[in-house]
C-alpha cells in the first residue's frame, strides 16, 4: 500500500526557511486561516472594509516627514520618515491587527489572543477587539509588563485581560509559548492574532500582506516627493513586521538597498543581544525555521535588549531568506547607539520615537554617513515613544 | 524494521490488554535519579518508555513537564544524556523511544540523531511538533536507521489529515486525548474514544492515547478502546512531590503497578 501524497509545496516556504513546526492539533486552524486569508485577498467587500477602517479609524495613509535637522547628523543624506507612529494606537502594529481582526470575524470566531513585547501589538489587539466586539486576552512576559507598564494599563482600559507570563526569560518568547498553549486548548473558538512575521505558515505571509501597505504608500509618496526611488529603505527588526512591510514593495527595485537593524543589546560580542540574523544560526523556533539565537543543543538562548519589542531570539523566515540571497542586509545597533538616536530625534525634530524605532534611526546615522549627502534614505518610523518615557528617563538619569 | 514495538503490541494483544507507556524527561530530577525512576517504572509494570528531550520552549506541555524540563536543562542536560538514559531503559528490556521537539534534533543533525537512537538500542522517536510536510529528511534517516516514526494526532485532525499522518507513522500512532497541553486531568476527554475510532478506519497500526491520564481508573477506561496508554505528568508530579529518593521511587513503582492493573482490566 502506498502512502497518500504529501503536498509540502504550498506551505509557506522562503527558500529553506518558514514552513510549519507545530502540534498536529493546530493544523486545521492554520489551514482554515490560510483559506480565509486567500479568499479575503480576492474579496472586494473585505478589502473595502479594511480600507474603510484605515481611512476612518487608524488614519491611513500615514504621512512622510522630511527630517532636515536630524539629517545634519546623518552625513547630510536626505532623510524621509514614514510616520507609522501617527497611526491610531501609536505604531504600525494596528495595520496587521485590523486585517486579522476582520479575518477573525470572517471565520466566525469570537475570541482573540495575542502576545506582546513592547505592548504595542497588545494595545492594537485590545483596540480592535473593543471595536469589533471580540473577547481579548494578551500574554505578556512579566519583565515586559514592568518596563512597559503604561501599555498594560492601556490594554486593561480597553477591556482586554492581560496575563503576565512568569516562565523562562519572562519576555516576548515566553509570551508566545503561553499564547500557543492557549491556542492549542481553545482553537475551536479562538484566533491567535500573532503580531509579527514569525510563527508557522500562514502567519509570516498574512502579517506581511497586511503590513505591505506601509511600503506601497511610501514608495508612491517618495516618488512623488523626490521624483526617484530612495537609495535605501531602513527599518528596525524584532520579529520583522514593520521591516517587511516597508521592504516588500521595493524588493523588485534592485537599485534600492533594504537594510534591517536588529537589537545589538550590550554588543554582539557580549552575548547579551537580540540580533538574530547577525548573531544567530538557522534553526526552528515557534513553528518556523529561520535564524534563531540558540545553543549547541538547539535550546533557545535568552535575548537582551533595552527595547522590549525587539527582545526576541527569533526573526521572520522571509528576512532569513532575503539575508541569505543578499537582497536585504541586517546590522546590529546596540542599546547606547539606539538611545543616542532616540534623544537626537526628540531634540532635532520634535518627535519622540519608540525605542524599537530608534534602532532604525541609529542605522540612518550610520548609513547616511556612509552614503553621503546625495543619498535619500526612507526610514520606517514604526512607533511613537510615549510608552518608553519611563525607560528613557531612567536611561538618561532624569528624575521623574 | 525494528521489531520491539510490534512485538510488544502483539504480546499485549495476546494478553487481551493495552500496553502501558511511561514518560520521563532525561536529567530529571537529575540523571542518576532518572535512571532509578525508569527502573522503578519498569519494575512496576511499565511496558515501554519514552525518554523526553527537555526543550526550552515546550509549547505542547503544561506546567508539570515545563517545570521538569526547566530543572533538567538547568542541570545541563543535553543530547548525550538523552541517549544514555535511552540505552539504560532499553537495557532493562523495555522498548524505548525518545520524545523530542524538532529543534534539538535538527541542531544535533538529523542523520546523526537517528543513528544515535539506534546505537543506544532505542526503537523510535516521537516528534510532537514535526509536521509530515517538514519530514522528508527525517523519513529518510529514520528508515535508514530502522527506527519507528511516531507522530501525534489530535481531536481536531480532519479525516483526510488522520489518513495522511497515520500513513507516515510506524510502531504506533499517538492520539492526543484532548485539545490542550500535557498534564493530569480530572477525567479523560470524551474526544479520545471518538478519535481512536476514526483512526481505526485509516490505519492498522496500534493506537496509543496520551494527555491527561494519571489514574488506574483512567488507564482502564482508555485501555477499553486503545492499544496503549501513555502516562507522563503523573510520574513527574510524584518526583516533584516526594523527590527522587527512596520514597519517590516507591511511589513511582506503586503508580506503575496500579496503572498496569488498569490497562489489564479494560477489555
Ligand atoms: C514601534 C515598534 N516597532 C517595531 C517593533 C518590532 O516588531 P517588528 O519587528 O515585528 O516590526 C515593535 C514591537 O513591539 C514596536 O512596538
XYZ file of C-alpha atoms and ligand atoms in Angstrom:
683
model
C 0.000 0.000 0.000
C 1.481 3.346 -0.948
C 1.086 6.309 1.373
C -1.066 9.236 0.260
C 0.831 12.107 -1.340
C 2.059 14.948 0.890
C 1.929 18.456 -0.522
C 4.806 20.393 1.026
C 4.877 22.921 -1.781
C 2.056 25.088 -0.569
C 3.267 25.542 2.980
C 4.827 28.965 3.095
C 8.497 28.343 2.486
C 11.015 31.081 1.807
C 13.893 29.071 0.416
C 14.843 26.694 3.231
C 13.001 28.826 5.818
C 9.421 29.091 7.032
C 7.054 26.133 6.955
C 5.185 24.653 9.879
C 6.608 23.070 13.017
C 3.545 22.800 15.227
C 1.432 20.236 17.037
C -0.990 18.492 14.694
C -3.801 19.968 16.824
C -3.222 23.349 15.174
C -3.132 22.214 11.560
C -6.877 22.526 10.989
C -6.863 26.093 12.345
C -3.827 27.066 10.268
C -5.478 25.639 7.156
C -8.698 27.491 7.944
C -6.743 30.722 8.404
C -4.837 30.218 5.167
C -8.086 29.736 3.291
C -9.720 32.765 4.949
C -6.747 34.938 4.047
C -6.616 33.747 0.454
C -10.287 34.388 -0.047
C -10.019 37.808 1.664
C -7.278 38.866 -0.754
C -9.730 38.459 -3.627
C -12.813 39.626 -1.795
C -13.677 43.237 -2.738
C -16.027 43.507 0.239
C -13.272 42.523 2.695
C -10.808 44.905 1.068
C -13.364 47.720 1.109
C -13.995 47.176 4.830
C -10.282 47.197 5.611
C -9.626 50.297 3.517
C -12.528 51.992 5.249
C -11.040 51.215 8.678
C -7.677 52.566 7.542
C -9.236 55.773 6.280
C -11.675 56.432 9.096
C -10.192 54.710 12.130
C -6.445 54.200 12.127
C -5.583 57.206 9.957
C -4.085 55.986 6.694
C -2.310 56.913 4.576
C 0.369 57.853 7.058
C 2.419 60.901 6.067
C 6.079 61.301 5.155
C 8.112 63.814 7.172
C 11.464 65.045 5.962
C 13.892 65.197 8.914
C 16.239 68.025 7.903
C 17.839 68.804 11.247
C 18.312 65.131 12.091
C 19.863 64.700 8.624
C 22.709 67.049 9.542
C 23.938 64.248 11.814
C 23.499 61.628 9.105
C 26.147 62.801 6.669
C 23.693 65.265 5.136
C 21.739 62.480 3.448
C 18.110 63.224 2.743
C 16.067 61.544 5.494
C 12.413 60.714 4.920
C 10.382 59.311 7.796
C 7.327 57.163 7.132
C 5.155 58.137 10.079
C 3.600 54.913 11.352
C 3.855 56.475 14.810
C 0.872 58.660 13.894
C -1.439 55.686 13.410
C -4.161 55.177 15.979
C -2.591 53.295 18.941
C 0.838 54.614 18.016
C 2.573 52.094 15.792
C 2.465 50.004 12.638
C 1.015 47.092 14.630
C -2.563 48.287 14.019
C -2.245 47.564 10.256
C -1.895 43.843 10.841
C -4.340 43.779 13.720
C -7.226 45.339 11.793
C -6.661 42.878 8.958
C -6.540 39.818 11.198
C -9.437 41.040 13.338
C -11.588 41.169 10.197
C -10.382 37.659 9.309
C -11.406 36.547 12.801
C -14.917 37.823 12.189
C -14.960 36.166 8.771
C -14.044 32.843 10.388
C -16.820 33.299 12.931
C -14.509 33.239 15.945
C -15.381 35.323 18.986
C -12.147 35.407 20.962
C -8.655 36.621 20.097
C -5.415 36.037 21.937
C -2.182 37.905 21.315
C 1.387 38.041 22.553
C 3.083 41.340 23.136
C 6.565 42.562 23.977
C 6.511 46.338 23.952
C 2.765 46.252 24.426
C 2.066 47.947 21.098
C 0.684 44.816 19.498
C -1.304 44.075 22.643
C -2.768 47.578 22.672
C -3.624 47.357 18.982
C -5.275 43.950 19.527
C -7.236 45.180 22.553
C -8.340 48.159 20.471
C -9.572 46.090 17.547
C -11.301 43.695 19.939
C -13.164 46.605 21.514
C -14.091 47.957 18.101
C -15.388 44.649 16.756
C -16.832 43.227 19.977
C -14.379 40.360 20.463
C -13.042 38.932 23.720
C -9.298 39.603 24.023
C -6.555 38.024 26.144
C -2.993 39.328 25.844
C 0.039 37.354 27.007
C 2.993 39.477 28.085
C 6.246 38.490 29.765
C 6.319 39.649 33.366
C 9.567 41.558 32.758
C 7.866 43.440 29.923
C 4.768 44.256 31.995
C 7.151 46.203 34.221
C 9.133 48.064 31.582
C 6.003 48.830 29.523
C 3.589 49.435 32.389
C 1.793 52.225 30.554
C 0.727 49.847 27.812
C -0.512 47.283 30.341
C -2.825 49.941 31.731
C -3.965 50.900 28.230
C -4.871 47.294 27.389
C -6.865 46.959 30.594
C -8.696 50.224 29.954
C -9.622 48.844 26.545
C -11.226 45.833 28.192
C -8.575 43.190 27.493
C -7.293 40.685 30.006
C -3.505 40.844 30.392
C -1.742 37.683 31.549
C 1.766 38.231 32.943
C 3.900 35.257 31.905
C 6.358 34.161 34.583
C 8.084 31.282 32.761
C 11.553 31.350 31.246
C 13.033 34.742 30.444
C 9.638 36.374 31.169
C 9.776 38.248 27.856
C 8.254 38.018 24.374
C 9.467 34.479 23.631
C 7.695 33.125 26.710
C 4.570 35.158 25.975
C 4.406 33.416 22.577
C 4.779 29.996 24.252
C 1.831 30.727 26.538
C -0.266 32.081 23.684
C 0.427 28.882 21.691
C -0.652 26.761 24.689
C -3.859 28.755 24.985
C -4.434 28.334 21.256
C -3.909 24.563 21.286
C -6.524 24.398 24.032
C -9.116 26.868 22.713
C -8.562 26.770 18.970
C -12.199 25.982 18.203
C -13.426 29.458 19.191
C -10.163 31.438 19.315
C -7.970 33.152 16.758
C -4.318 33.658 17.643
C -3.654 37.171 16.398
C 0.108 36.919 16.007
C 1.815 40.291 15.895
C 4.821 39.770 13.696
C 6.014 37.927 10.588
C 7.151 34.874 12.571
C 5.351 31.684 13.602
C 4.015 28.853 11.438
C 2.618 29.342 7.949
C 0.442 31.276 7.126
C 1.402 33.939 9.717
C 4.581 35.248 8.044
C 2.620 35.713 4.820
C -0.563 37.120 6.345
C 1.199 39.646 8.545
C 3.392 40.724 5.641
C 0.393 41.162 3.367
C -1.321 43.386 5.950
C 1.865 45.421 6.575
C 2.779 45.867 2.892
C 0.603 48.941 2.793
C 3.425 50.843 4.521
C 5.776 50.237 1.606
C 3.123 50.607 -1.071
C 2.212 54.068 0.229
C 5.789 55.099 0.944
C 7.063 54.103 -2.494
C 4.462 56.309 -4.204
C 4.987 59.142 -1.702
C 8.765 59.162 -2.161
C 8.461 59.031 -5.957
C 6.102 61.982 -5.871
C 8.234 63.969 -3.454
C 11.673 63.316 -4.943
C 10.965 62.059 -8.448
C 13.013 58.929 -7.850
C 13.273 55.846 -5.717
C 15.173 56.097 -2.416
C 18.729 54.745 -2.258
C 17.986 52.732 0.828
C 14.994 51.713 2.931
C 15.659 51.240 6.637
C 13.706 49.632 9.439
C 14.225 48.065 12.837
C 13.779 44.293 13.067
C 12.273 42.463 16.020
C 10.176 39.713 14.504
C 10.366 41.804 11.362
C 6.839 43.009 10.572
C 7.442 46.734 10.148
C 10.599 45.959 8.167
C 8.970 43.503 5.765
C 6.013 45.883 5.428
C 8.186 48.664 4.094
C 10.730 46.417 2.277
C 8.385 44.167 0.366
C 7.097 46.597 -2.288
C 10.740 47.567 -3.019
C 12.109 44.035 -3.471
C 11.837 44.186 -7.261
C 13.570 47.617 -7.278
C 17.060 46.215 -7.216
C 18.712 49.652 -7.029
C 17.161 50.171 -3.589
C 19.142 48.800 -0.644
C 16.998 47.214 2.059
C 18.619 47.404 5.479
C 17.252 45.984 8.715
C 18.583 46.923 12.142
C 18.465 44.348 14.889
C 18.892 44.961 18.595
C 22.558 44.605 19.499
C 21.867 44.986 23.236
C 25.185 45.294 25.043
C 27.000 44.289 21.840
C 27.010 41.020 19.907
C 30.370 40.033 21.362
C 28.902 40.342 24.888
C 26.385 37.593 24.106
C 23.676 39.877 25.507
C 21.776 40.903 22.404
C 18.732 40.173 20.240
C 20.461 40.354 16.844
C 19.093 37.113 15.481
C 20.356 37.280 11.905
C 23.656 38.983 12.727
C 24.402 36.754 15.718
C 22.255 33.623 15.378
C 22.150 30.398 13.352
C 19.435 28.624 11.329
C 17.042 26.615 13.481
C 13.437 26.141 14.491
C 11.507 28.302 16.946
C 7.793 28.963 17.432
C 6.675 26.935 14.488
C 9.008 28.218 11.810
C 12.535 27.648 10.529
C 14.633 30.810 10.484
C 17.631 32.285 12.234
C 17.447 31.667 15.986
C 19.567 32.535 18.995
C 20.279 29.032 20.246
C 22.938 26.943 21.893
C 24.657 23.850 20.525
C 21.753 21.654 21.681
C 19.100 23.663 19.848
C 17.873 25.248 23.076
C 16.772 28.833 22.655
C 19.088 31.358 24.272
C 17.596 34.354 26.061
C 17.807 37.609 24.158
C 18.643 41.006 25.624
C 17.686 44.491 24.517
C 16.679 47.768 26.098
C 13.749 47.591 23.700
C 11.022 45.160 24.738
C 9.665 44.986 21.180
C 12.982 43.804 19.732
C 13.847 41.491 22.627
C 13.143 38.251 20.755
C 15.520 35.377 19.866
C 13.786 34.628 16.552
C 13.065 36.539 13.347
C 10.673 36.141 10.443
C 11.661 33.478 7.873
C 11.354 35.829 4.907
C 14.061 38.038 6.413
C 16.305 34.992 6.820
C 15.795 34.288 3.143
C 16.320 37.894 1.991
C 19.536 37.897 4.003
C 20.837 34.663 2.516
C 20.119 35.660 -1.078
C 21.718 39.039 -0.440
C 18.621 41.108 -1.240
C 18.495 42.667 2.231
C 21.231 43.445 4.754
C 20.993 43.204 8.510
C 23.099 45.041 11.048
C 23.113 45.296 14.819
C 22.608 48.527 16.757
C 23.415 48.376 20.445
C 21.425 49.921 23.304
C 23.599 53.019 23.604
C 23.549 53.782 19.880
C 19.773 53.427 19.862
C 19.321 55.702 22.861
C 21.602 58.323 21.306
C 19.464 58.344 18.148
C 16.314 58.378 20.271
C 17.421 61.532 22.018
C 18.648 63.107 18.787
C 15.292 62.711 17.031
C 13.494 64.161 20.065
C 15.712 67.246 20.068
C 16.155 67.851 16.328
C 12.672 67.024 15.050
C 10.292 67.165 17.995
C 9.351 63.521 17.550
C 9.697 61.017 20.406
C 10.181 57.642 18.695
C 9.681 54.186 20.171
C 12.970 52.701 21.390
C 12.447 49.916 18.827
C 12.318 52.529 16.081
C 15.364 54.296 17.497
C 17.414 51.324 16.276
C 16.465 52.198 12.695
C 17.255 55.858 13.362
C 20.705 54.944 14.662
C 21.049 52.907 11.488
C 20.179 56.005 9.465
C 23.009 57.909 11.129
C 25.379 55.095 10.136
C 24.155 54.646 6.563
C 23.814 58.400 5.952
C 27.423 58.887 6.890
C 28.446 56.001 4.629
C 26.463 57.189 1.589
C 26.837 60.969 1.973
C 24.669 63.940 1.040
C 23.449 62.665 -2.350
C 21.653 59.736 -0.820
C 17.976 59.559 0.066
C 17.041 57.271 2.933
C 13.497 56.164 3.664
C 13.057 55.126 7.286
C 10.091 53.348 8.790
C 9.216 55.349 11.897
C 7.398 52.320 13.250
C 6.100 53.771 16.503
C 5.988 56.582 18.990
C 7.774 56.633 22.294
C 5.127 57.565 24.862
C 5.319 54.023 26.247
C 9.091 54.403 26.635
C 9.202 57.631 28.618
C 9.903 55.775 31.868
C 12.704 53.637 30.379
C 14.257 56.639 28.629
C 14.056 58.819 31.742
C 15.850 56.101 33.705
C 18.440 55.669 30.968
C 19.202 59.396 30.805
C 19.004 59.796 34.577
C 16.076 62.198 34.538
C 14.210 62.468 37.833
C 10.515 61.609 37.317
C 12.192 -2.591 10.622
C 12.749 -2.578 14.346
C 10.568 -5.263 15.955
C 10.463 -4.008 19.550
C 7.136 -2.146 19.327
C 5.315 -4.624 17.039
C 6.327 -7.445 19.389
C 5.179 -5.526 22.453
C 1.778 -4.690 20.976
C 1.370 -8.283 19.735
C 2.131 -9.590 23.202
C -0.334 -7.174 24.821
C -2.959 -8.176 22.308
C -2.443 -11.838 23.097
C -2.877 -10.959 26.780
C -6.030 -9.037 25.885
C -4.766 -5.798 27.366
C -3.279 -2.431 26.451
C 0.390 -1.504 26.766
C 1.445 0.925 29.484
C 3.858 3.575 28.245
C 5.655 5.826 30.725
C 7.328 9.173 30.051
C 10.235 10.820 31.857
C 12.472 13.693 30.749
C 16.189 12.893 30.714
C 18.124 14.563 33.503
C 15.101 14.938 35.767
C 15.379 15.489 38.673
C 18.975 14.599 37.826
C 20.411 11.913 35.597
C 21.258 9.464 38.384
C 17.764 9.571 39.845
C 16.239 9.426 36.380
C 17.882 6.030 35.853
C 16.407 4.725 39.083
C 12.991 6.153 38.262
C 12.987 4.371 34.899
C 13.888 1.170 36.680
C 11.039 1.620 39.168
C 8.604 2.382 36.367
C 9.556 -0.793 34.522
C 9.577 -2.989 37.613
C 6.110 -1.636 38.471
C 4.773 -2.732 35.088
C 5.531 -0.018 32.532
C 5.905 -1.841 29.194
C 7.580 0.835 27.078
C 9.410 4.052 27.930
C 9.502 7.495 26.356
C 12.596 9.486 27.251
C 11.819 13.184 26.915
C 14.432 15.512 25.470
C 13.889 18.632 27.594
C 13.436 21.759 25.487
C 13.475 25.464 26.278
C 10.145 26.224 24.568
C 7.806 23.271 25.118
C 4.556 24.632 23.686
C 2.796 21.239 23.901
C 3.468 20.908 27.617
C 1.620 22.045 30.691
C 3.159 23.368 33.921
C 4.317 19.973 35.294
C 6.508 18.993 32.331
C 7.568 22.614 31.809
C 8.940 22.732 35.341
C 10.644 19.342 34.952
C 12.208 20.409 31.640
C 13.442 23.651 33.117
C 15.006 21.818 36.048
C 16.640 19.298 33.744
C 18.047 21.991 31.460
C 19.391 23.827 34.493
C 21.249 20.580 35.272
C 22.890 20.920 31.865
C 21.074 18.049 30.189
C 21.995 17.567 26.539
C 21.703 15.014 23.757
C 24.243 12.619 25.275
C 22.189 12.364 28.471
C 19.103 11.571 26.436
C 20.914 8.745 24.624
C 22.418 7.468 27.862
C 19.024 7.229 29.555
C 17.554 5.673 26.424
C 20.253 2.990 26.464
C 19.653 2.404 30.178
C 15.938 1.911 29.607
C 16.451 -0.355 26.594
C 18.912 -2.480 28.578
C 16.244 -3.014 31.196
C 14.256 -4.714 28.453
C 11.583 -2.110 27.674
C 11.068 -0.881 24.118
C 12.366 2.669 24.462
C 11.710 5.795 22.423
C 12.755 9.411 22.568
C 10.152 12.159 22.568
C 11.613 15.408 21.297
C 10.612 18.730 19.878
C 12.217 19.222 16.496
C 14.707 21.980 17.281
C 17.188 19.834 19.277
C 17.055 17.079 16.650
C 17.700 19.437 13.769
C 20.528 21.131 15.638
C 22.161 17.805 16.518
C 21.949 16.713 12.893
C 19.059 14.567 11.698
C 21.183 11.701 10.364
C 23.414 11.692 13.419
C 20.416 11.755 15.733
C 18.741 8.793 14.064
C 21.983 6.837 14.165
C 22.471 7.634 17.853
C 18.978 6.322 18.675
C 19.851 3.023 17.026
C 23.235 2.746 18.726
C 21.600 3.353 22.091
C 19.208 0.488 21.427
C 16.192 2.792 21.067
C 13.332 1.770 18.811
C 11.800 5.066 17.729
C 11.198 8.776 18.133
C 8.009 10.702 18.873
C 8.038 14.148 17.254
C 5.171 16.278 18.605
C 5.848 19.413 16.551
C 7.254 17.968 13.345
C 4.620 18.121 10.624
C 4.722 15.460 7.927
C 5.325 18.226 5.361
C 8.660 19.054 7.045
C 9.628 15.417 7.461
C 11.432 14.498 4.232
C 14.891 14.179 5.801
C 13.528 12.545 8.932
C 11.643 9.991 6.857
C 14.842 9.009 5.070
C 17.048 8.876 8.137
C 14.598 7.078 10.418
C 14.030 4.493 7.682
C 17.752 4.070 7.064
C 18.330 3.514 10.781
C 15.297 1.248 11.190
C 13.623 3.225 13.920
C 9.933 3.950 14.269
C 8.441 7.335 13.489
C 5.588 8.298 15.773
C 3.525 11.396 15.031
C 0.888 12.840 17.332
C -2.639 13.368 16.004
C -5.367 15.380 17.703
C -9.149 15.507 18.027
C -9.141 18.485 15.634
C -7.446 16.493 12.861
C -9.653 16.058 9.802
C -10.276 12.571 8.433
C -8.042 13.331 5.462
C -5.319 14.528 7.789
C -5.574 11.439 10.016
C -5.108 9.273 6.954
C -2.132 11.289 5.757
C -0.373 11.387 9.129
C -1.032 7.814 10.218
C 0.356 6.623 6.876
C 3.674 8.209 7.890
C 3.733 6.559 11.331
C 5.251 3.264 12.290
C 5.280 1.440 15.634
C 2.084 3.150 16.756
C 0.033 6.299 16.292
C -0.017 8.712 19.211
C -3.535 10.051 19.733
C -3.764 13.166 21.893
C -6.856 12.659 24.022
C -7.835 16.300 24.077
C -7.186 19.749 22.682
C -4.598 21.095 25.045
C -1.228 20.603 26.659
C 0.170 17.754 28.726
C -0.850 17.498 32.364
C -3.058 15.439 34.628
C -6.817 15.907 34.290
C -9.831 15.026 36.437
C -11.252 12.907 33.649
C -10.163 11.647 30.262
C -11.695 13.694 27.494
C -14.657 12.164 25.705
C -12.927 13.091 22.440
C -10.358 10.328 22.833
C -12.543 7.317 22.076
C -14.013 9.045 19.025
C -10.568 9.886 17.719
C -9.402 6.306 18.169
C -12.497 5.024 16.377
C -11.802 7.346 13.441
C -8.153 6.256 13.370
C -9.180 2.588 13.229
C -10.702 3.257 9.826
C -7.474 4.719 8.446
C -4.689 2.636 9.982
C -3.821 -0.915 11.027
C -1.175 0.367 13.441
C -1.635 0.165 17.202
C -3.005 3.393 18.688
C -1.767 4.790 21.987
C -3.605 7.559 23.811
C -1.838 10.211 25.837
C -2.537 13.522 27.586
C -4.326 13.658 30.873
C -4.124 10.024 32.021
C -2.945 9.690 35.625
C -5.050 7.108 37.491
C -5.826 3.406 37.320
C -9.471 4.173 36.530
C -8.471 6.411 33.617
C -5.992 3.789 32.385
C -8.725 1.166 32.479
C -11.121 3.404 30.586
C -8.565 4.236 27.849
C -7.456 0.593 27.622
C -11.028 -0.329 26.736
C -10.617 1.231 23.279
C -6.883 1.910 22.750
C -3.823 -0.322 22.351
C -1.566 1.798 24.513
C -1.940 4.183 27.452
C 0.668 6.919 27.859
C 1.359 8.457 31.273
C 3.877 11.246 31.887
C 2.895 14.131 34.136
C 1.586 11.818 36.872
C 5.032 10.206 37.315
C 6.754 13.578 37.249
C 4.365 15.014 39.831
C 5.335 12.214 42.225
C 9.001 13.110 41.919
C 8.205 16.806 42.308
C 6.316 15.951 45.483
C 8.430 13.193 47.050
C 11.829 13.692 45.406
C 13.898 11.155 43.505
C 14.963 9.279 46.667
C 13.628 6.038 48.136
C 10.158 7.390 48.887
C 9.695 8.861 45.412
C 10.890 5.652 43.784
C 8.473 3.586 45.839
C 5.585 5.876 44.892
C 6.577 5.684 41.214
C 6.557 1.903 41.357
C 3.184 1.901 43.115
C 1.684 4.169 40.455
C 3.102 1.946 37.715
C 1.616 -1.129 39.402
C -1.751 0.475 39.738
C -1.786 1.769 36.131
C -0.643 -1.626 34.984
C -3.683 -3.206 36.680
C -5.773 -0.599 34.916
C -4.553 -1.488 31.433
C -5.262 -5.167 32.195
C -8.889 -4.603 33.134
C -10.046 -2.520 30.219
C -11.024 -5.133 27.696
C 7.111 50.554 17.482
C 7.599 49.172 17.232
N 8.488 48.955 16.242
C 8.960 47.724 15.990
C 8.593 46.634 16.745
C 9.194 45.304 16.438
O 8.343 44.416 15.791
P 8.504 44.095 14.257
O 9.915 43.724 14.011
O 7.564 42.974 14.030
O 8.124 45.300 13.490
C 7.658 46.803 17.773
C 7.233 45.656 18.580
O 6.660 45.721 19.594
C 7.151 48.107 18.025
O 6.282 48.320 19.011
